[in-house]
PDB file of C-alpha atoms in Angstrom:
ATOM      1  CA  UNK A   1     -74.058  98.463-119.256  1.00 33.00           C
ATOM      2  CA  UNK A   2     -75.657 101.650-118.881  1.00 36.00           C
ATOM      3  CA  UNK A   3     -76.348 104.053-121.563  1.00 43.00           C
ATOM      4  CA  UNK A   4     -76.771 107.798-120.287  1.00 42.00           C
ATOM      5  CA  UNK A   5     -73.700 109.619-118.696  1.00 47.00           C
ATOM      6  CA  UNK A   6     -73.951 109.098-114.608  1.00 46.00           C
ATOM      7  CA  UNK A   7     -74.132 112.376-112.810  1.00 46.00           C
ATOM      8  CA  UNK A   8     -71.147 111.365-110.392  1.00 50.00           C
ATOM      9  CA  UNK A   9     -67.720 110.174-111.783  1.00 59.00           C
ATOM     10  CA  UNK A  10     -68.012 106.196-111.591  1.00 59.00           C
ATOM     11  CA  UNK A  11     -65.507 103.418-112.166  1.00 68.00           C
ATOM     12  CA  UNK A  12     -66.748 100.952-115.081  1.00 69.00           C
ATOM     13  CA  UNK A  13     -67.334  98.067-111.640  1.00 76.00           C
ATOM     14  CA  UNK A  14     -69.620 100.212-110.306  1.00 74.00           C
ATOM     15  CA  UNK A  15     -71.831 101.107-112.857  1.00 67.00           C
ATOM     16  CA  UNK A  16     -71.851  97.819-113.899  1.00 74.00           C
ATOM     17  CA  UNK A  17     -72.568  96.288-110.458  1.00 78.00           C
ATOM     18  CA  UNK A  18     -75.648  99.120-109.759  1.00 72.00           C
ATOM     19  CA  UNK A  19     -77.082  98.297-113.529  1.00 71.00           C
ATOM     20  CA  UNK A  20     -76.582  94.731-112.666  1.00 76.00           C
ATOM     21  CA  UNK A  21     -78.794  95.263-108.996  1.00 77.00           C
ATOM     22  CA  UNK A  22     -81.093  97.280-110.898  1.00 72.00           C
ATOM     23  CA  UNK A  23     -81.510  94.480-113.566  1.00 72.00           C
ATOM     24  CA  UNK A  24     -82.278  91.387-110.992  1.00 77.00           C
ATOM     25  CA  UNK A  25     -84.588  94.004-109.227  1.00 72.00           C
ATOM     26  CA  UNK A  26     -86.481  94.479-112.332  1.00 69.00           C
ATOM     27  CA  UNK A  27     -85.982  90.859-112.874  1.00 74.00           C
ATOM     28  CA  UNK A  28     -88.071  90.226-110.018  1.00 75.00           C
ATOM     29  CA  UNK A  29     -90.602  92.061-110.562  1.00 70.00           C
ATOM     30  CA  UNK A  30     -91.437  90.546-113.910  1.00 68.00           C
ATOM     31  CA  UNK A  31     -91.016  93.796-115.594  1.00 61.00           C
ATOM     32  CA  UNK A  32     -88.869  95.090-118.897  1.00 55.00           C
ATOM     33  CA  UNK A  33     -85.921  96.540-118.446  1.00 48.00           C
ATOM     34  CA  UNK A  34     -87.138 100.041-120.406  1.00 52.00           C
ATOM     35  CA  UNK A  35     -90.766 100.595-119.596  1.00 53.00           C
ATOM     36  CA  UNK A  36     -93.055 103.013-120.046  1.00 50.00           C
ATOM     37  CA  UNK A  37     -94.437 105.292-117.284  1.00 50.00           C
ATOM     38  CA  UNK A  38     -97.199 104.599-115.582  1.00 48.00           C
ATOM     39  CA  UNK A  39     -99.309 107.475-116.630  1.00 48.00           C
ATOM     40  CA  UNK A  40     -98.612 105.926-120.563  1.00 48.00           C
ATOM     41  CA  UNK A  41     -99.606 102.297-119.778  1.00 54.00           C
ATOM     42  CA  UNK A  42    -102.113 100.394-121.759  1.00 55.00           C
ATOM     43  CA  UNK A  43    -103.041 103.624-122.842  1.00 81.00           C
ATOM     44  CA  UNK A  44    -104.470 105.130-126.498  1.00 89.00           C
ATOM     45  CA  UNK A  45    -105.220 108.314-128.173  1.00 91.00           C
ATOM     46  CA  UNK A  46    -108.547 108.581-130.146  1.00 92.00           C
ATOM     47  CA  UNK A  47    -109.017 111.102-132.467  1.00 91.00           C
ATOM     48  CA  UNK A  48    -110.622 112.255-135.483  1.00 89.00           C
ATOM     49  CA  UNK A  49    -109.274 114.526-138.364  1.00 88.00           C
ATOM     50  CA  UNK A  50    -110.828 115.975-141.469  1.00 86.00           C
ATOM     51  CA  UNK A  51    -109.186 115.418-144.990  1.00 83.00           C
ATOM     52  CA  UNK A  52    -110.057 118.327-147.066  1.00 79.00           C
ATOM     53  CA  UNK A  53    -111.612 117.385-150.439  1.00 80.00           C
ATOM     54  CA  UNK A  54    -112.357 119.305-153.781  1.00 76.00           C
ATOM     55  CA  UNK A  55    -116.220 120.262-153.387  1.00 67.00           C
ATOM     56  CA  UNK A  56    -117.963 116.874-154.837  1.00 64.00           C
ATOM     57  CA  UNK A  57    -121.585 117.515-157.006  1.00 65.00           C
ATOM     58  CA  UNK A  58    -123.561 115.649-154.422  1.00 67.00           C
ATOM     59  CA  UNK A  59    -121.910 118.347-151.702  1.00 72.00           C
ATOM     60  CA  UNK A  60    -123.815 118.637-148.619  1.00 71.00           C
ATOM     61  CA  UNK A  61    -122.672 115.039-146.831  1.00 71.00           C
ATOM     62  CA  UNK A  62    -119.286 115.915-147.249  1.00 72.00           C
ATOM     63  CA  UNK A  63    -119.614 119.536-145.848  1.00 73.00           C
ATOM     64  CA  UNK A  64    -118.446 119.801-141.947  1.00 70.00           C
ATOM     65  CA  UNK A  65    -119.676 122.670-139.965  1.00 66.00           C
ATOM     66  CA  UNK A  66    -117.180 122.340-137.342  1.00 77.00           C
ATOM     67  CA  UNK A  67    -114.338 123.391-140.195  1.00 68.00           C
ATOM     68  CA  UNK A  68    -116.479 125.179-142.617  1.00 77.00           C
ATOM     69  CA  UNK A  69    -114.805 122.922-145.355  1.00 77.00           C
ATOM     70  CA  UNK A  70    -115.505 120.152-147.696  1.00 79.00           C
ATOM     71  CA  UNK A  71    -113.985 116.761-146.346  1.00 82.00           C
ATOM     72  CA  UNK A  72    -113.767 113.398-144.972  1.00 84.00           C
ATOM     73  CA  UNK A  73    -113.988 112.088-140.962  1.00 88.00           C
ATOM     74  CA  UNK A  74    -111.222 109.501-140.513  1.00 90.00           C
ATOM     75  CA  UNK A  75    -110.801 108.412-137.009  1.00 91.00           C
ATOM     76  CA  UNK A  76    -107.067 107.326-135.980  1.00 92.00           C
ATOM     77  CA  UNK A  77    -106.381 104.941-132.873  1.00 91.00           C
ATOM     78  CA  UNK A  78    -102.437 106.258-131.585  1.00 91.00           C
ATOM     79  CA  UNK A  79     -99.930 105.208-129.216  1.00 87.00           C
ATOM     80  CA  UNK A  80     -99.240 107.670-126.519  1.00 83.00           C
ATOM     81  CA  UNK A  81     -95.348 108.185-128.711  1.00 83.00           C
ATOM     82  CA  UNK A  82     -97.645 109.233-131.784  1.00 85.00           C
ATOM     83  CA  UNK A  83     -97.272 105.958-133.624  1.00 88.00           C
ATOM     84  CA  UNK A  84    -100.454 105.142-135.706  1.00 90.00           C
ATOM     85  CA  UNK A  85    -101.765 101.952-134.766  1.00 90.00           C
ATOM     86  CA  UNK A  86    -105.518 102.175-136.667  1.00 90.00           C
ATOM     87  CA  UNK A  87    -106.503 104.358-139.193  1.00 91.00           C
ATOM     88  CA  UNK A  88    -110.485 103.943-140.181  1.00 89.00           C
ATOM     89  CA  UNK A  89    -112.288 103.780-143.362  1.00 87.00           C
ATOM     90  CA  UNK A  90    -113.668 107.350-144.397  1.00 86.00           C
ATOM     91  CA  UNK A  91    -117.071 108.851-143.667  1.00 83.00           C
ATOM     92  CA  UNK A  92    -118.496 112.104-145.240  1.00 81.00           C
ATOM     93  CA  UNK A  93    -117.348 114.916-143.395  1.00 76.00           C
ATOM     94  CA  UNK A  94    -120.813 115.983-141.979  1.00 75.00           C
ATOM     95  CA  UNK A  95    -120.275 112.641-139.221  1.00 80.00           C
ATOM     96  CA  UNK A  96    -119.636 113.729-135.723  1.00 84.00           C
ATOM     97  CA  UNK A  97    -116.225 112.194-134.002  1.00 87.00           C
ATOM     98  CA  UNK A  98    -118.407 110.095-131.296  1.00 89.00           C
ATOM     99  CA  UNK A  99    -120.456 108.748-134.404  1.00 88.00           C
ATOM    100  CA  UNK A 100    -117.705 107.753-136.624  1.00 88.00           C
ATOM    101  CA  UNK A 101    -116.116 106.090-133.356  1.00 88.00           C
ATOM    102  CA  UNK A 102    -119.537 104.058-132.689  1.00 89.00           C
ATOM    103  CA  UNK A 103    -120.064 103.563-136.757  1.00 90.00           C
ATOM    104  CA  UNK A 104    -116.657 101.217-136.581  1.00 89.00           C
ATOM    105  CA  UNK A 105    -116.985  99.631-133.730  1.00 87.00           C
ATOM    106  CA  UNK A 106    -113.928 101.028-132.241  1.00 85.00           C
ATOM    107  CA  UNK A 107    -115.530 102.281-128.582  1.00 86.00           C
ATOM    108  CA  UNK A 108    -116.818  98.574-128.184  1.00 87.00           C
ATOM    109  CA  UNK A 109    -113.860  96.768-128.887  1.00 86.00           C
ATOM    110  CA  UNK A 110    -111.776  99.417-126.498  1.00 84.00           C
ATOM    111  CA  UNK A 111    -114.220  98.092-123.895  1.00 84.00           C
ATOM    112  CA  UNK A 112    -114.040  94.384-124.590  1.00 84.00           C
ATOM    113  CA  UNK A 113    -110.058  95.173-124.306  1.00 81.00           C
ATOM    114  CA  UNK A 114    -110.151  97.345-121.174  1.00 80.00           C
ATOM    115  CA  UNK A 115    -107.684  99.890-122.499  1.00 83.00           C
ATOM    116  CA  UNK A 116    -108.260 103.196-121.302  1.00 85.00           C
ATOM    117  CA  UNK A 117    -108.558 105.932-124.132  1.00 89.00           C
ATOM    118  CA  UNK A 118    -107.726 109.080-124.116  1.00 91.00           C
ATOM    119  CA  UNK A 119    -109.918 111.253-126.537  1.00 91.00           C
ATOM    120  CA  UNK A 120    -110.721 114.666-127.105  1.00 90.00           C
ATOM    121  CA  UNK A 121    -114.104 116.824-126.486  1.00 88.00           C
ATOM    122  CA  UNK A 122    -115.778 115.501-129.818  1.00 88.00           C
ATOM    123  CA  UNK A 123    -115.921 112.387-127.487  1.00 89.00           C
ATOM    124  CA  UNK A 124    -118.137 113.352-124.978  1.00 88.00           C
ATOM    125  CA  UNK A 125    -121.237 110.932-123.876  1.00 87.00           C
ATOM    126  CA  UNK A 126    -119.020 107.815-125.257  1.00 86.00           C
ATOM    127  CA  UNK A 127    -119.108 104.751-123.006  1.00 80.00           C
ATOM    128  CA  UNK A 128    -116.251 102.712-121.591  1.00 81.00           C
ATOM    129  CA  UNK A 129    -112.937 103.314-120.999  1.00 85.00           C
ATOM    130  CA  UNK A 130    -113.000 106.712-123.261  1.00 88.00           C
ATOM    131  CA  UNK A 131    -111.993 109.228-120.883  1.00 88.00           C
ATOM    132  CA  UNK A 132    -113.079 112.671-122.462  1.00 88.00           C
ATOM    133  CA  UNK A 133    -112.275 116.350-121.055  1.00 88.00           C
ATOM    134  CA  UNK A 134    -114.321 117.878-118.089  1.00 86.00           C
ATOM    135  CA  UNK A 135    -116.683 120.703-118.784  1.00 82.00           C
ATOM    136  CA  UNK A 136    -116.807 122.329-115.705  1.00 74.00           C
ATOM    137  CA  UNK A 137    -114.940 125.216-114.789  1.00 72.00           C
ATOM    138  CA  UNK A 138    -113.729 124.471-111.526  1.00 81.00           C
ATOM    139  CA  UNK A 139    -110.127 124.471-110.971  1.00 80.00           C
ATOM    140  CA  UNK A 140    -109.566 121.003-109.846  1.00 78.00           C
ATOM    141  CA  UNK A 141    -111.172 119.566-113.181  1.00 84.00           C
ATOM    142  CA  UNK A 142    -109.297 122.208-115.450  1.00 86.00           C
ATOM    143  CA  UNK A 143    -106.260 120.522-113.676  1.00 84.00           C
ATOM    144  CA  UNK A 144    -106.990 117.448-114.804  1.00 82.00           C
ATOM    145  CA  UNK A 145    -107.695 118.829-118.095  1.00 87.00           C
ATOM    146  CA  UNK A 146    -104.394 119.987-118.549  1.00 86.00           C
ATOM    147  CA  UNK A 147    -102.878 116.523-117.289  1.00 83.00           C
ATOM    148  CA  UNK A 148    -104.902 114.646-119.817  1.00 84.00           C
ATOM    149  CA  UNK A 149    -104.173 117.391-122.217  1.00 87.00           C
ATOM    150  CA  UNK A 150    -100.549 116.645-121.296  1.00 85.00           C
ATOM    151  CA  UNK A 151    -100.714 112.983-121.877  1.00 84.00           C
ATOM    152  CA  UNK A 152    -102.799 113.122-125.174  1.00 86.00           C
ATOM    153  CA  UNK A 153    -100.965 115.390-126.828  1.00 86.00           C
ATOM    154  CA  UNK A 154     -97.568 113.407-128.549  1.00 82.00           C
ATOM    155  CA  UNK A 155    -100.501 110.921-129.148  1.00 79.00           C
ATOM    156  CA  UNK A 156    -102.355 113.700-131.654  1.00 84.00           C
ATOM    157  CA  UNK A 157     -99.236 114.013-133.506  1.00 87.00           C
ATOM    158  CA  UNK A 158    -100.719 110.926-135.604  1.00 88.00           C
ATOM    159  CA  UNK A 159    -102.913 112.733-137.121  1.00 88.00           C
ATOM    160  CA  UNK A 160    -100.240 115.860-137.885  1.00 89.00           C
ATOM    161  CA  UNK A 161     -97.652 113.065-139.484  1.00 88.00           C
ATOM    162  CA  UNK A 162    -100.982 111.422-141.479  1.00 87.00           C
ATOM    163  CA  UNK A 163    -101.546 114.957-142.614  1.00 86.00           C
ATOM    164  CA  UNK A 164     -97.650 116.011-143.467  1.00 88.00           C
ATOM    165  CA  UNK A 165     -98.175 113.755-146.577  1.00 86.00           C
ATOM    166  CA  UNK A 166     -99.322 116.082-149.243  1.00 85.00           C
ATOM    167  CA  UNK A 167    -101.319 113.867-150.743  1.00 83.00           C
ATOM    168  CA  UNK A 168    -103.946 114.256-147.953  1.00 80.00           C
ATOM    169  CA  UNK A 169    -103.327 118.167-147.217  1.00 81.00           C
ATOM    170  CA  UNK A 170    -106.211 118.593-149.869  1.00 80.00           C
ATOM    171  CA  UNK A 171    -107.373 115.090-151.681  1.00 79.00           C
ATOM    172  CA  UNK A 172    -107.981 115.940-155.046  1.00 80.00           C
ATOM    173  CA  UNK A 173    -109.348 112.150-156.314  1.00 78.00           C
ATOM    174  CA  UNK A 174    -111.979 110.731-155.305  1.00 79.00           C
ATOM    175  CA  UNK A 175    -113.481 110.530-151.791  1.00 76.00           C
ATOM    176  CA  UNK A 176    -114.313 106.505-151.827  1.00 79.00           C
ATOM    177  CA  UNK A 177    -110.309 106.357-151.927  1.00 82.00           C
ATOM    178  CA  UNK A 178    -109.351 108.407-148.823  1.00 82.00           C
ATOM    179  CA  UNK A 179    -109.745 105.307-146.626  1.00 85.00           C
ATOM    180  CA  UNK A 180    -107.450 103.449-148.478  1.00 88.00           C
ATOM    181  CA  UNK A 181    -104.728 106.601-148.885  1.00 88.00           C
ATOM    182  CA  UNK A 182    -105.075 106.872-145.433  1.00 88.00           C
ATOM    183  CA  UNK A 183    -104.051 103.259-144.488  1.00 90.00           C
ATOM    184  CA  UNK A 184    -101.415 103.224-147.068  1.00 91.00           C
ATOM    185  CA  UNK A 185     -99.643 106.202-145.634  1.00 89.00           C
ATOM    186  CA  UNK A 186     -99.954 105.346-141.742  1.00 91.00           C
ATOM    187  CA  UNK A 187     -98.164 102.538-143.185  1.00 91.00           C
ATOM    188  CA  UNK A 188     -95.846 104.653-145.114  1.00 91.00           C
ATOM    189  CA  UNK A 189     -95.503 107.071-141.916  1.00 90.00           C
ATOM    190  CA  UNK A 190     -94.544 104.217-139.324  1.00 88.00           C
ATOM    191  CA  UNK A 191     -92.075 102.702-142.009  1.00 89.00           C
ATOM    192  CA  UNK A 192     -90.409 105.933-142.277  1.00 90.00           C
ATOM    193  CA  UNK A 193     -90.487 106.807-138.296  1.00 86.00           C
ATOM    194  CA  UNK A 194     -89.016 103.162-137.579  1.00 85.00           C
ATOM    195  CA  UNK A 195     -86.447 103.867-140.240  1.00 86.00           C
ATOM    196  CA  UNK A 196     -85.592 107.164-138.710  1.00 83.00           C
ATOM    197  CA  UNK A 197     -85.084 105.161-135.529  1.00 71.00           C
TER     198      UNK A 197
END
């Protein structure tokens, strides 16, 4: 049976003989009836976000320059649909992206699994299957900028529905307990996405 509306007025046979071709064709092939498309394909989004924190005595660690703010670096690991897969533990905001990456071993085991990883600038010099932005200007590699750009970007929205909670917007406890905030509410976040579903 097939779900969308067909273009062309169809009797019921028909669209059940052409989903039923379509279905031993896929059959066939070995592959699942609803697949993704090849550009999303064993295929992640690494990225790093800042939770804002009140200013802590012992301040400077926990002071990034990139934001100007008080915080903590928590790397997420995303599907290319935005679901959260991996959230990190939490490292003074003062750690660079690539650091934080190499600090939990996630670069290394995205090597050992051969899944290719889409990640952002703050990436740049990591090893593997990371595949970071050009920085040349030439208008072939802005082109593949944007198509990375393109395919990274519903990924990202992890880190938007991590942040959406209000509880990280500005974490007001103490910092040793962002890591653990920020795994209970990716698991909070997918519950309520599949639920949504």
């Amino acid at each position: 049976m097939l779900f969308h509306r067909a273009a062309v007025d169809l009797s019921h046979q028909t669209l059940n003989y052409v989903a039923g071709v379509i279905r031993r064709h896929r059959k066939s092939m070995r592959s699942v009836w609803r697949r993704l498309n090849p550009g999303q394909q064993a295929l992640l989004v690494l990225d790093g976000t800042l939770i804002h924190t009140d200013r802590t005595k012992a301040d400077r660690p926990y002071f990034s320059g990139k934001h100007r703010v008080h915080g903590m670096n928590v790397q997420v690991i995303a599907s290319p649909d935005g679901t959260i897969l991996w959230t990190s533990g939490v490292l003074p905001g003062k750690a660079h992206d690539l650091s934080a990456a190499r600090i939990w071993g996630r670069l290394r085991a995205l090597e050992q699994a051969g899944i290719i990883t889409l990640a952002d600038k703050a990436y740049q010099g990591a090893e593997g299957p990371v595949r970071t932005p050009f920085k040349g200007k030439p208008a072939s590699q802005k082109q593949a900028n944007r198509a990375r750009a393109r395919l990274r970007g519903p990924g990202e929205r992890a880190n938007a529905q991590l942040k959406s909670w209000k509880t990280l917007r500005k974490l007001r406890c103490s910092p040793s307990k962002a890591g653990h905030l920020c795994k209970a509410i990716a698991v909070l976040q997918n519950h309520r996405v599949a639920q949504a579903a």
